[in-house]
Amino acid sequence: MLRSEFGDTAYKTWLASLSLQGVEGDRVLLSVPTRFLRDWVASHYADRIRMLWRRVNPVVDGVALTVAPAATRPGGAGLPVEPAPVATLEPLAPSAAPEVEPEAEVSAPVDPRYTFDNFVVGKPNELAFAAAKRIAELDSLPFNPLFIYGGVGLGKTHLMHAIAWEIRRRTPERKVVYLSAEKFMYQFIRALREKDTMSFKELFRSVDVLMVDDVQFIGGKESTQEEFFHTFNALVDRGRQIVISSDRSPVELSGLEERIRSRLGWGLVVDIHPTTYELRLGILQTKAEVLGAQSKVPDRVLEFLARRITSNVRELEGALNRIVAQATLVGRAITLDMAQEVLQDLLRAHERRITIEEIQKRVAEHFGVKLADMHSARRARVVARPRQVAMYLAKQLTPRSLPEIGRRFGGRDHTTVMHAIRKIEELRTADSVLNEDVEMLRRLLQG
């Protein structure tokens, strides 16, 4: 019942480890193996779980959630999931709240949506994924630091959160600090202002795992770089793990001192490449499953989104969210026409701008002529026909006027361009080989 209520991903991540400890008065006693799981389940699934319990037993008015290591939990006494006997958890009493450790005050929250289980792996990110998973699963240091870089919205932050979440789940006693480079800088500046740099140093140099996101933002901040350099060295000397992310490789980071760039490249540097069509489609299929909408979104809509939205994963998932929300809130069936209507602003922004220069280069390569022949005065058929094809495609695929196209082809008159367009249109109906050439070039240029 829990699985069907919250979905397979949420169940496996958060609810499968719930165990029934017993019933006490009007409360059901449940346990989980770690404090982190207790706090998360209490905060995010409490109300709904209590309602499910009350359906089975109206006497139940609350659920108490405690932490019990696996060895002390009732063997085989897992939380019953048929017929849905799990109810909302009451907020933890103040006395039961976990003590806030110093590193928790500076560490950013770890998003439970970003786990290794729901990270879609493909050629562009398989090395980064494997390296991140190895870091999270081993107490030893396979490589230090791990430096992950790539463009916006390609999965760097997802992997960073997944590492932090997995380490905290597997070994909750380890001190993990995950924060942005900007927050590291803010904490250091505050320590300077309060004349308490010793506490800052003790905090950051005593952690087991330090994870810094978007390290490029400390570029040009000399004092922050100095402290980061010494923190880095202290942790490495003590055998503590460091994980860094950035939008560029260490050697390309401007504004960073050479000694810092050198140390960032000490361990393993992995990059996440732009997504492929296959990877984008896999991400959309996974997202649809998480949303519980896999049966509502036709395959052709997912394929359409994967082809048209190529910039980053965030926009891709956002597009699917908009479509599903429109269908859910307004009651519309999800079709290709509906998706195009709902996403018209986003699709316009993602229309690829094809240039005349790009057309000329692609046509010249296809027909085996020199790029210079696109502008030359040569009239030999072996050159003239590819030039006419390029003019035809320029008119079809760009918003340029006939006079402007003519100028880009060696200063030709617009009537020459008109003649080329008519000629290719005629030949496409009579010459199947040429027609196939033109269609193939069009597909290549449109991506």
Coordinates of C-alpha atoms in Angstrom, one line a residue:
M1 CA 0.0 0.0 0.0
L2 CA 2.8 2.4 0.8
R3 CA 4.4 1.6 -2.5
S4 CA 1.2 2.3 -4.4
E5 CA 0.5 5.4 -2.4
F6 CA 3.9 7.1 -2.7
G7 CA 5.4 5.5 -5.7
D8 CA 8.2 3.0 -6.2
T9 CA 11.1 5.5 -5.9
A10 CA 9.9 7.2 -2.7
Y11 CA 9.1 3.8 -1.2
K12 CA 12.5 2.3 -1.8
T13 CA 14.3 5.5 -0.7
W14 CA 12.4 6.4 2.4
L15 CA 9.8 3.9 3.5
A16 CA 11.0 0.4 2.9
S17 CA 13.1 0.5 6.1
L18 CA 10.2 1.4 8.4
S19 CA 9.6 -1.4 11.0
L20 CA 6.7 -1.9 13.3
Q21 CA 7.8 -1.9 16.9
G22 CA 4.3 -2.2 18.5
V23 CA 1.2 -0.3 19.5
E24 CA 1.0 1.8 22.7
G25 CA -2.4 3.2 23.5
D26 CA -3.5 5.3 20.5
R27 CA -0.1 5.4 19.0
V28 CA 1.7 3.1 16.6
L29 CA 5.4 2.7 17.3
L30 CA 7.6 2.7 14.2
S31 CA 11.4 2.7 13.8
V32 CA 14.0 3.5 11.2
P33 CA 17.8 2.7 11.2
T34 CA 19.1 6.4 11.2
R35 CA 18.2 9.8 12.6
F36 CA 18.3 11.3 9.2
L37 CA 15.6 8.9 7.9
R38 CA 13.5 9.5 11.1
D39 CA 13.6 13.3 10.5
W40 CA 12.9 13.1 6.8
V41 CA 9.9 10.7 7.2
A42 CA 8.5 12.7 10.0
S43 CA 8.7 15.9 8.0
H44 CA 7.5 14.7 4.6
Y45 CA 5.2 11.6 5.1
A46 CA 3.7 12.2 8.5
D47 CA 0.1 13.3 7.7
R48 CA -0.5 10.9 4.9
I49 CA 0.8 7.9 6.9
R50 CA -1.4 8.7 9.9
M51 CA -4.5 8.9 7.6
L52 CA -3.6 5.5 6.2
W53 CA -3.4 4.0 9.7
R54 CA -6.7 5.5 10.7
R55 CA -8.4 3.8 7.7
V56 CA -7.4 0.4 9.2
N57 CA -7.7 1.3 12.9
P58 CA -9.8 4.4 13.8
V59 CA -8.4 4.3 17.3
V60 CA -4.9 5.2 16.2
D61 CA -4.4 9.0 16.5
G62 CA -0.6 9.2 16.0
V63 CA 2.6 7.5 15.1
A64 CA 5.8 7.7 17.1
L65 CA 9.0 7.3 15.1
T66 CA 12.2 6.2 16.8
V67 CA 15.7 5.3 15.7
A68 CA 16.6 1.6 16.1
P69 CA 19.8 0.1 14.6
A70 CA 19.2 -2.9 12.4
A71 CA 20.5 -5.3 15.0
T72 CA 17.9 -4.3 17.5
R73 CA 14.9 -4.2 15.2
P74 CA 12.3 -7.0 15.3
G75 CA 13.4 -9.7 12.9
G76 CA 10.9 -10.0 10.1
A77 CA 8.6 -7.5 11.7
G78 CA 8.5 -5.1 8.8
L79 CA 5.9 -2.5 8.6
P80 CA 2.7 -4.0 7.1
V81 CA 2.0 -2.6 3.7
E82 CA -1.2 -4.5 3.0
P83 CA -3.8 -3.2 3.6
A84 CA -2.2 0.2 4.0
P85 CA -1.8 0.3 7.8
V86 CA 0.6 3.3 7.9
A87 CA -0.5 6.6 9.2
T88 CA 0.8 10.0 9.6
L89 CA 3.7 10.5 11.9
E90 CA 3.3 13.2 14.6
P91 CA 6.0 15.8 14.7
L92 CA 8.7 14.7 17.0
A93 CA 8.5 16.1 20.6
P94 CA 11.1 18.7 21.3
S95 CA 12.8 16.4 23.7
A96 CA 13.2 13.8 21.0
A97 CA 14.7 16.2 18.5
P98 CA 18.3 15.3 17.6
E99 CA 21.1 17.4 18.8
V100 CA 22.3 19.8 16.1
E101 CA 26.0 19.2 15.5
P102 CA 28.3 22.1 14.5
E103 CA 28.7 20.8 10.9
A104 CA 24.9 20.7 10.5
E105 CA 24.7 24.4 10.9
V106 CA 26.8 25.1 7.9
S107 CA 26.0 22.2 5.7
A108 CA 23.3 22.7 3.1
P109 CA 20.2 20.4 3.2
V110 CA 20.6 17.3 1.0
D111 CA 17.7 16.9 -1.4
P112 CA 16.3 13.4 -1.1
R113 CA 15.1 13.5 -4.8
Y114 CA 18.7 13.4 -5.9
T115 CA 19.9 9.8 -5.3
F116 CA 22.0 7.4 -7.3
D117 CA 18.9 5.2 -7.9
N118 CA 17.1 8.0 -9.8
F119 CA 20.1 9.3 -11.7
V120 CA 19.8 8.3 -15.3
V121 CA 23.2 7.1 -16.7
G122 CA 24.3 7.4 -20.3
K123 CA 27.5 7.9 -22.2
P124 CA 27.8 11.6 -21.3
N125 CA 27.8 11.0 -17.6
E126 CA 28.8 7.3 -16.9
L127 CA 32.3 8.0 -15.7
A128 CA 31.2 10.8 -13.3
F129 CA 28.4 8.6 -12.0
A130 CA 30.8 5.6 -11.4
A131 CA 33.3 7.8 -9.7
A132 CA 30.7 9.4 -7.4
K133 CA 29.2 6.1 -6.5
R134 CA 32.7 4.7 -5.6
I135 CA 33.3 7.7 -3.3
A136 CA 30.0 7.2 -1.5
E137 CA 30.4 3.4 -1.0
L138 CA 34.0 3.2 0.2
D139 CA 35.4 4.5 3.5
S140 CA 38.9 4.5 2.0
L141 CA 39.9 7.2 -0.5
P142 CA 40.0 5.8 -4.1
F143 CA 40.9 9.3 -5.4
N144 CA 41.1 12.6 -3.6
P145 CA 39.8 15.1 -4.5
L146 CA 37.0 14.0 -6.9
F147 CA 36.4 17.0 -9.2
I148 CA 33.2 17.0 -11.3
Y149 CA 32.7 19.6 -13.9
G150 CA 30.2 20.3 -16.7
G151 CA 27.6 22.8 -18.0
V152 CA 24.5 24.1 -16.3
G153 CA 21.8 21.5 -15.6
L154 CA 23.7 18.4 -16.6
G155 CA 23.7 16.6 -13.3
K156 CA 26.6 17.9 -11.2
T157 CA 24.5 18.9 -8.2
H158 CA 22.4 15.7 -8.5
L159 CA 25.6 13.7 -8.0
M160 CA 26.9 15.8 -5.2
H161 CA 23.6 15.4 -3.3
A162 CA 23.6 11.6 -4.1
I163 CA 27.1 11.3 -2.6
A164 CA 26.2 13.1 0.6
W165 CA 22.9 11.3 1.0
E166 CA 24.5 7.8 0.4
I167 CA 27.4 8.5 2.9
R168 CA 24.9 9.7 5.5
R169 CA 22.7 6.7 4.9
R170 CA 25.5 4.1 5.0
T171 CA 27.7 5.6 7.7
P172 CA 25.6 8.2 9.7
E173 CA 28.5 8.7 12.1
R174 CA 30.7 10.3 9.5
K175 CA 30.7 14.1 9.5
V176 CA 29.7 15.3 6.0
V177 CA 29.6 19.0 5.1
Y178 CA 28.1 19.9 1.8
L179 CA 27.9 23.6 0.8
S180 CA 28.3 26.0 -2.0
A181 CA 31.6 27.9 -2.5
E182 CA 29.6 31.1 -1.8
K183 CA 28.5 29.8 1.6
F184 CA 32.1 28.7 2.4
M185 CA 33.1 32.3 1.6
Y186 CA 30.3 33.7 3.7
Q187 CA 31.2 31.5 6.7
F188 CA 34.8 32.6 6.5
I189 CA 33.9 36.3 6.2
R190 CA 31.6 36.0 9.3
A191 CA 34.4 34.3 11.2
L192 CA 36.7 37.2 10.3
R193 CA 34.1 39.7 11.4
E194 CA 33.5 38.0 14.7
K195 CA 37.2 37.4 15.2
D196 CA 36.5 33.7 15.5
T197 CA 38.6 32.1 12.7
M198 CA 39.8 29.4 15.1
S199 CA 36.3 27.9 15.3
F200 CA 35.9 28.1 11.5
K201 CA 39.2 26.2 11.0
E202 CA 38.3 23.6 13.6
L203 CA 34.9 23.0 12.1
F204 CA 36.0 22.6 8.5
R205 CA 39.2 20.7 9.2
S206 CA 37.5 18.2 11.4
V207 CA 35.0 16.8 8.9
D208 CA 35.2 13.4 7.3
V209 CA 33.9 14.5 3.9
L210 CA 34.0 18.1 2.6
M211 CA 31.8 18.8 -0.5
V212 CA 32.0 22.2 -2.2
D213 CA 29.6 23.0 -5.1
D214 CA 30.4 25.6 -7.8
V215 CA 34.0 26.3 -6.7
Q216 CA 34.4 28.8 -9.5
F217 CA 32.7 31.4 -7.4
I218 CA 35.8 31.8 -5.1
G219 CA 37.7 33.1 -8.1
G220 CA 39.2 36.5 -7.4
K221 CA 38.5 36.2 -3.6
E222 CA 42.1 36.2 -2.3
S223 CA 41.4 35.7 1.4
T224 CA 38.8 33.0 0.8
Q225 CA 41.2 31.2 -1.6
E226 CA 43.9 31.3 1.0
E227 CA 41.7 29.7 3.7
F228 CA 40.3 27.2 1.2
F229 CA 43.9 26.2 0.2
H230 CA 44.9 25.5 3.8
T231 CA 41.6 23.7 4.5
F232 CA 42.2 21.5 1.5
N233 CA 45.7 20.6 2.5
A234 CA 44.7 19.9 6.1
L235 CA 42.0 17.5 5.1
V236 CA 44.1 15.7 2.5
D237 CA 46.9 15.3 5.0
R238 CA 44.4 13.7 7.4
G239 CA 43.1 11.4 4.8
R240 CA 39.7 13.0 4.6
Q241 CA 37.6 13.0 1.4
I242 CA 37.0 16.1 -0.7
V243 CA 34.5 16.4 -3.5
I244 CA 34.4 19.5 -5.7
S245 CA 32.1 20.6 -8.6
S246 CA 32.5 23.4 -11.1
D247 CA 31.3 24.5 -14.5
R248 CA 34.9 24.3 -15.9
S249 CA 37.9 22.0 -15.5
P250 CA 40.6 23.0 -13.0
V251 CA 42.9 24.3 -15.7
E252 CA 40.2 26.6 -17.1
L253 CA 39.2 28.2 -13.8
S254 CA 40.1 31.9 -14.1
G255 CA 40.8 33.9 -11.0
L256 CA 42.1 31.0 -9.0
E257 CA 45.7 30.8 -7.9
E258 CA 47.8 28.3 -9.7
R259 CA 48.5 26.3 -6.5
I260 CA 44.8 25.8 -6.0
R261 CA 44.2 24.8 -9.6
S262 CA 47.0 22.3 -9.3
R263 CA 45.6 20.7 -6.1
L264 CA 42.1 20.5 -7.6
G265 CA 43.5 18.4 -10.3
W266 CA 45.4 16.0 -8.0
G267 CA 42.8 13.3 -7.8
L268 CA 40.3 12.4 -10.4
V269 CA 38.8 15.0 -12.7
V270 CA 35.6 13.9 -14.5
D271 CA 33.4 15.9 -16.8
I272 CA 29.7 15.5 -17.7
H273 CA 29.1 16.1 -21.4
P274 CA 25.9 17.5 -22.9
T275 CA 23.1 15.0 -23.0
T276 CA 22.3 12.8 -26.0
Y277 CA 18.9 12.2 -27.3
E278 CA 18.8 8.7 -25.8
L279 CA 19.8 10.0 -22.4
R280 CA 17.2 12.8 -22.5
L281 CA 14.5 10.3 -23.4
G282 CA 15.6 8.1 -20.5
I283 CA 15.5 11.0 -18.1
L284 CA 12.0 11.9 -19.2
Q285 CA 10.8 8.3 -18.8
T286 CA 12.2 8.2 -15.3
K287 CA 10.6 11.6 -14.4
A288 CA 7.2 10.5 -15.7
E289 CA 7.4 7.4 -13.5
V290 CA 8.3 9.5 -10.5
L291 CA 5.3 11.8 -11.2
G292 CA 3.1 8.7 -11.6
A293 CA 2.2 9.8 -15.1
Q294 CA 4.0 7.2 -17.2
S295 CA 0.6 5.9 -18.5
K296 CA -0.7 9.4 -19.2
V297 CA 2.2 10.7 -21.3
P298 CA 2.4 9.2 -24.8
D299 CA 5.8 8.0 -26.0
R300 CA 5.7 10.4 -28.9
V301 CA 5.4 13.3 -26.5
L302 CA 8.4 12.2 -24.6
E303 CA 10.3 11.7 -27.9
F304 CA 9.3 15.2 -29.0
L305 CA 10.6 16.8 -25.8
A306 CA 13.8 14.8 -26.0
R307 CA 14.5 16.1 -29.5
R308 CA 13.4 19.7 -29.0
I309 CA 14.8 20.6 -25.5
T310 CA 18.5 20.0 -25.6
S311 CA 20.0 22.6 -23.4
N312 CA 19.9 21.1 -19.9
V313 CA 18.1 18.5 -17.8
R314 CA 16.4 21.1 -15.6
E315 CA 14.5 22.6 -18.4
L316 CA 13.7 19.2 -19.8
E317 CA 12.1 18.0 -16.5
G318 CA 10.4 21.4 -16.1
A319 CA 8.8 21.0 -19.4
L320 CA 7.4 17.6 -18.4
N321 CA 6.2 19.1 -15.1
R322 CA 4.2 21.8 -17.0
I323 CA 2.5 19.3 -19.2
V324 CA 1.6 16.9 -16.4
A325 CA 0.3 19.9 -14.3
Q326 CA -1.8 21.1 -17.2
A327 CA -3.3 17.7 -17.6
T328 CA -3.9 17.2 -13.9
L329 CA -5.3 20.6 -13.0
V330 CA -7.3 21.3 -16.2
G331 CA -8.2 17.7 -17.1
R332 CA -6.8 17.8 -20.6
A333 CA -5.5 14.6 -22.3
I334 CA -1.8 14.8 -23.0
T335 CA -1.2 14.9 -26.8
L336 CA 1.5 16.2 -29.0
D337 CA -0.6 19.3 -29.9
M338 CA -1.3 20.0 -26.3
A339 CA 2.4 19.8 -25.4
Q340 CA 3.3 22.2 -28.2
E341 CA 0.6 24.6 -27.1
V342 CA 1.6 24.5 -23.4
L343 CA 5.3 24.8 -24.1
Q344 CA 5.2 27.3 -27.0
D345 CA 7.3 29.9 -25.2
L346 CA 10.0 27.3 -24.2
L347 CA 10.0 25.7 -27.7
R348 CA 10.5 29.1 -29.3
A349 CA 13.5 29.7 -27.1
H350 CA 15.0 26.4 -28.1
E351 CA 14.6 26.8 -31.9
R352 CA 18.1 26.3 -33.2
R353 CA 19.4 29.2 -35.2
I354 CA 20.8 27.8 -38.4
T355 CA 23.3 30.1 -40.2
I356 CA 24.0 30.5 -43.9
E357 CA 27.7 29.8 -43.2
E358 CA 26.7 26.5 -41.5
I359 CA 24.6 25.5 -44.5
Q360 CA 27.5 26.4 -46.9
K361 CA 30.0 24.3 -44.9
R362 CA 27.7 21.3 -44.6
V363 CA 26.7 21.3 -48.3
A364 CA 30.3 21.7 -49.4
E365 CA 31.4 18.7 -47.3
H366 CA 28.5 16.6 -48.6
F367 CA 29.2 17.2 -52.3
G368 CA 33.0 17.3 -51.9
V369 CA 33.6 20.8 -53.1
K370 CA 35.6 23.6 -51.5
L371 CA 33.9 26.0 -49.2
A372 CA 35.4 28.8 -51.2
D373 CA 33.3 27.6 -54.2
M374 CA 30.2 28.7 -52.5
H375 CA 31.4 32.3 -53.1
S376 CA 33.3 31.9 -56.3
A377 CA 32.2 32.8 -59.8
R378 CA 32.8 29.3 -61.2
R379 CA 29.9 28.0 -63.2
A380 CA 30.9 24.4 -63.7
R381 CA 28.0 22.1 -62.9
V382 CA 30.0 20.2 -60.2
V383 CA 30.2 23.5 -58.3
A384 CA 27.0 25.3 -59.4
R385 CA 24.6 22.5 -58.4
P386 CA 25.8 22.3 -54.7
R387 CA 25.8 26.1 -54.6
Q388 CA 22.1 26.1 -55.7
V389 CA 21.3 23.5 -53.1
A390 CA 22.9 25.7 -50.4
M391 CA 20.9 28.7 -51.6
Y392 CA 17.7 26.7 -51.5
L393 CA 18.3 25.5 -48.0
A394 CA 19.3 29.0 -46.9
K395 CA 15.9 30.2 -48.0
Q396 CA 14.1 27.2 -46.4
L397 CA 15.9 27.1 -43.0
T398 CA 16.8 30.8 -42.3
P399 CA 14.8 34.0 -42.1
R400 CA 17.2 35.8 -44.4
S401 CA 15.9 37.7 -47.4
L402 CA 16.8 36.8 -51.0
P403 CA 19.2 39.9 -51.4
E404 CA 21.0 39.0 -48.2
I405 CA 21.4 35.3 -49.2
G406 CA 22.8 36.5 -52.5
R407 CA 25.3 38.7 -50.8
R408 CA 26.5 35.7 -48.7
F409 CA 27.1 33.8 -51.9
G410 CA 29.7 36.0 -53.4
G411 CA 27.6 39.1 -53.9
R412 CA 25.1 37.5 -56.3
D413 CA 21.9 39.2 -57.3
H414 CA 18.6 38.2 -55.7
T415 CA 17.3 36.9 -59.0
T416 CA 20.2 34.4 -59.1
V417 CA 18.9 33.1 -55.7
M418 CA 15.4 32.9 -57.0
H419 CA 16.6 30.9 -60.1
A420 CA 18.5 28.5 -57.8
I421 CA 15.4 27.9 -55.6
R422 CA 13.2 27.2 -58.6
K423 CA 15.8 24.9 -60.1
I424 CA 16.2 22.8 -57.0
E425 CA 12.4 22.6 -56.5
E426 CA 12.1 21.2 -60.1
L427 CA 14.9 18.8 -59.7
R428 CA 13.6 17.4 -56.4
T429 CA 10.5 16.1 -58.2
A430 CA 12.5 14.6 -61.1
D431 CA 15.7 13.5 -59.5
S432 CA 15.2 11.1 -56.5
V433 CA 19.0 11.0 -55.7
L434 CA 19.1 14.8 -55.4
N435 CA 15.9 14.8 -53.4
E436 CA 17.4 12.4 -50.9
D437 CA 20.5 14.5 -50.7
V438 CA 18.5 17.6 -49.9
E439 CA 16.4 15.8 -47.3
M440 CA 19.4 14.4 -45.6
L441 CA 21.1 17.8 -45.5
R442 CA 18.0 19.3 -44.1
R443 CA 17.8 16.7 -41.3
L444 CA 21.5 17.1 -40.5
L445 CA 21.2 20.9 -40.2
Q446 CA 18.0 20.8 -38.1
G447 CA 19.8 18.5 -35.6

